[in-house]
XYZ file of C-alpha atoms in Angstrom:
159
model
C 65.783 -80.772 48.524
C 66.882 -83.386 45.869
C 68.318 -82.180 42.751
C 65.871 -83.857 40.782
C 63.111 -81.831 42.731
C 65.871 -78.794 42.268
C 65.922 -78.832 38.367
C 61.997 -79.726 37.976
C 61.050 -76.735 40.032
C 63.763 -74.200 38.066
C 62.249 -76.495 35.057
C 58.640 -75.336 35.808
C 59.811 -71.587 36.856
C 62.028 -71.221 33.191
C 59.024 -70.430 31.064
C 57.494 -68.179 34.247
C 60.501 -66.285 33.775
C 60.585 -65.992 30.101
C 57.315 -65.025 29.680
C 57.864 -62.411 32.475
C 61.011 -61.026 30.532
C 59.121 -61.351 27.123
C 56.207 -59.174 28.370
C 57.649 -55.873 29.020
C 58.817 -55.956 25.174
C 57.114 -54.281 22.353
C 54.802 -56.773 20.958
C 54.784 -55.914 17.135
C 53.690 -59.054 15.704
C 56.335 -58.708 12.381
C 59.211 -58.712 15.316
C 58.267 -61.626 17.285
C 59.802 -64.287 18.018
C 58.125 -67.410 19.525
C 58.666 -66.641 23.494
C 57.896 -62.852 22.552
C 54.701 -64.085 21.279
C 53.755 -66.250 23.983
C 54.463 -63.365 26.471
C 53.025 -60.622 24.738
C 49.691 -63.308 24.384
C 49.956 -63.607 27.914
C 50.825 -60.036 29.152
C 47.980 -58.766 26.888
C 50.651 -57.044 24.557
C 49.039 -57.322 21.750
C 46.009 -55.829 22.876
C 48.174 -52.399 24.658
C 49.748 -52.191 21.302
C 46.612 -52.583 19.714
C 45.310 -49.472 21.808
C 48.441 -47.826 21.249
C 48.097 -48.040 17.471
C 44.584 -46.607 17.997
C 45.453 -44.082 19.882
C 47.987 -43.088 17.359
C 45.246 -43.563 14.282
C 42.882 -41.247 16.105
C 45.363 -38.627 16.928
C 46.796 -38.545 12.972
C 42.750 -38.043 11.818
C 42.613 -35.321 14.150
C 45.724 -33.617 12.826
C 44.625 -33.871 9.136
C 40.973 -32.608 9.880
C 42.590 -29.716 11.727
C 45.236 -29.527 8.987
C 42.237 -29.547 6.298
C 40.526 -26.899 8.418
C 43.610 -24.505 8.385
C 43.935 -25.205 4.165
C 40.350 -24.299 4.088
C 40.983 -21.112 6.080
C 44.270 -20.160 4.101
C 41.966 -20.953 0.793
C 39.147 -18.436 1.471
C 42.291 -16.441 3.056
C 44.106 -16.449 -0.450
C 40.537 -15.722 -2.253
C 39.932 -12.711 -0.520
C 42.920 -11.390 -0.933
C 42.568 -12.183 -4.528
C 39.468 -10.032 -5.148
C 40.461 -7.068 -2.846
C 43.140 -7.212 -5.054
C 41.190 -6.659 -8.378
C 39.323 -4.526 -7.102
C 42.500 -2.095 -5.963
C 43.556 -3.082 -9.995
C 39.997 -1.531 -10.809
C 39.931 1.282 -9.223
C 43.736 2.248 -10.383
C 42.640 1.463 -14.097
C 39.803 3.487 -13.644
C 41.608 6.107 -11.781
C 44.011 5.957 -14.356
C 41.178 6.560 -17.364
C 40.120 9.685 -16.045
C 43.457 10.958 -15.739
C 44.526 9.914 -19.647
C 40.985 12.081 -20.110
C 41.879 14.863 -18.413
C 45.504 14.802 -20.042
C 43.127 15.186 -23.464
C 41.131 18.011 -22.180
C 44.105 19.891 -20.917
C 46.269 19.416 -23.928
C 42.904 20.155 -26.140
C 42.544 23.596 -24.030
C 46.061 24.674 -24.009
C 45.621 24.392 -27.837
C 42.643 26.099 -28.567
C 44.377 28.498 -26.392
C 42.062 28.681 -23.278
C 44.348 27.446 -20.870
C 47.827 29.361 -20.717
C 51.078 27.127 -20.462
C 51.676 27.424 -17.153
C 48.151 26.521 -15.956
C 48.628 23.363 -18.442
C 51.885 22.410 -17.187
C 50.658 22.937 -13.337
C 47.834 20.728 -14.156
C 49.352 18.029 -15.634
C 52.184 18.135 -12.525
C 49.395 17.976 -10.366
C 47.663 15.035 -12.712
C 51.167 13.169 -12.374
C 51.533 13.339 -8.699
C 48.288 11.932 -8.415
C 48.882 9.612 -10.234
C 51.927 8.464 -7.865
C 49.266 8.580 -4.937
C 46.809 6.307 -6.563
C 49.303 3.751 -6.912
C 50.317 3.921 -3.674
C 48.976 1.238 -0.502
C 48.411 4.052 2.160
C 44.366 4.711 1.929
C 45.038 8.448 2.609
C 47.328 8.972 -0.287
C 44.516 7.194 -2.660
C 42.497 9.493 -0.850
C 44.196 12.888 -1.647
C 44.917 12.064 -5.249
C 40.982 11.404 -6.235
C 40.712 15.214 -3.948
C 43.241 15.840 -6.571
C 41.685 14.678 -9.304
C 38.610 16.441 -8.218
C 39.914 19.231 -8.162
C 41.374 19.588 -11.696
C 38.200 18.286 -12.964
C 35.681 21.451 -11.218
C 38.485 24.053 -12.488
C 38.331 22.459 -16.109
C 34.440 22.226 -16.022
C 33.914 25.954 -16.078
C 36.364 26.104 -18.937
């Protein structure tokens, strides 16, 4: 082969090559240069990137819908907790009416005499440790301290 023939065949191979080497690059548009271009035109690119972006697009919209689902849950979550807890307030305060009541009574009683001192200050211990259980988390202690409560208020009502 001539020279001549040589150089017009690597001549006609040089942008083969370029476009080959262009091809396998990332093909953002904003970061191309002109052979990029040309090869990512060619090597359809632009169109896996554009797939790629897509791909990514979808997969962030299904991350916030999950993301809005699990706010949503955490909401109705945070609301219930909310009114079980005003309802717990509730109870105490009522809870803690009838014991300010009885605290009356018994103080009225030992007063006019009908309850001795001892029975008032055993029933206002006992008032006062109930009292403690009300407040407390564990449903068995709320449970003994309305017994509790009960209780004081059937040996006061024959009084």
């Amino acid at each position: 082969m001539t020279a001549p023939a040589s150089r017009a065949r690597l001549a006609g191979l040089l942008p083969l090559a370029l476009l080959a080497a262009c091809s396998a690059q990332q093909c953002d548009p904003n970061r191309a240069d002109l052979f990029t271009g040309i090869g990512c035109s060619a090597g359809n690119g632009y169109q896996q990137r554009t797939q790629d972006l897509d791909a990514q697009r979808n997969l962030l919209r299904l991350q916030a819908a999950q993301a809005q689902g699990n706010a949503a849950v955490a909401q109705n979550q945070a609301a219930w907790a909310q009114d079980a807890v005003a309802q717990q307030r509730q109870r105490l305060q009522a809870f803690q009416s009838r014991n300010a009541a009885l605290r009356g009574r018994l103080a009225a009683l030992e007063q006019s005499k009908r309850i001795t001192a001892a029975q008032y200050q055993t029933a206002v211990q006992n008032l006062n440790e109930a009292g403690k259980l009300a407040s407390s988390h564990d449903a068995a202690d709320k449970a003994r301290a309305d017994k509790q409560q009960q209780a004081i208020v059937d040996s006061l009502s024959g009084l």
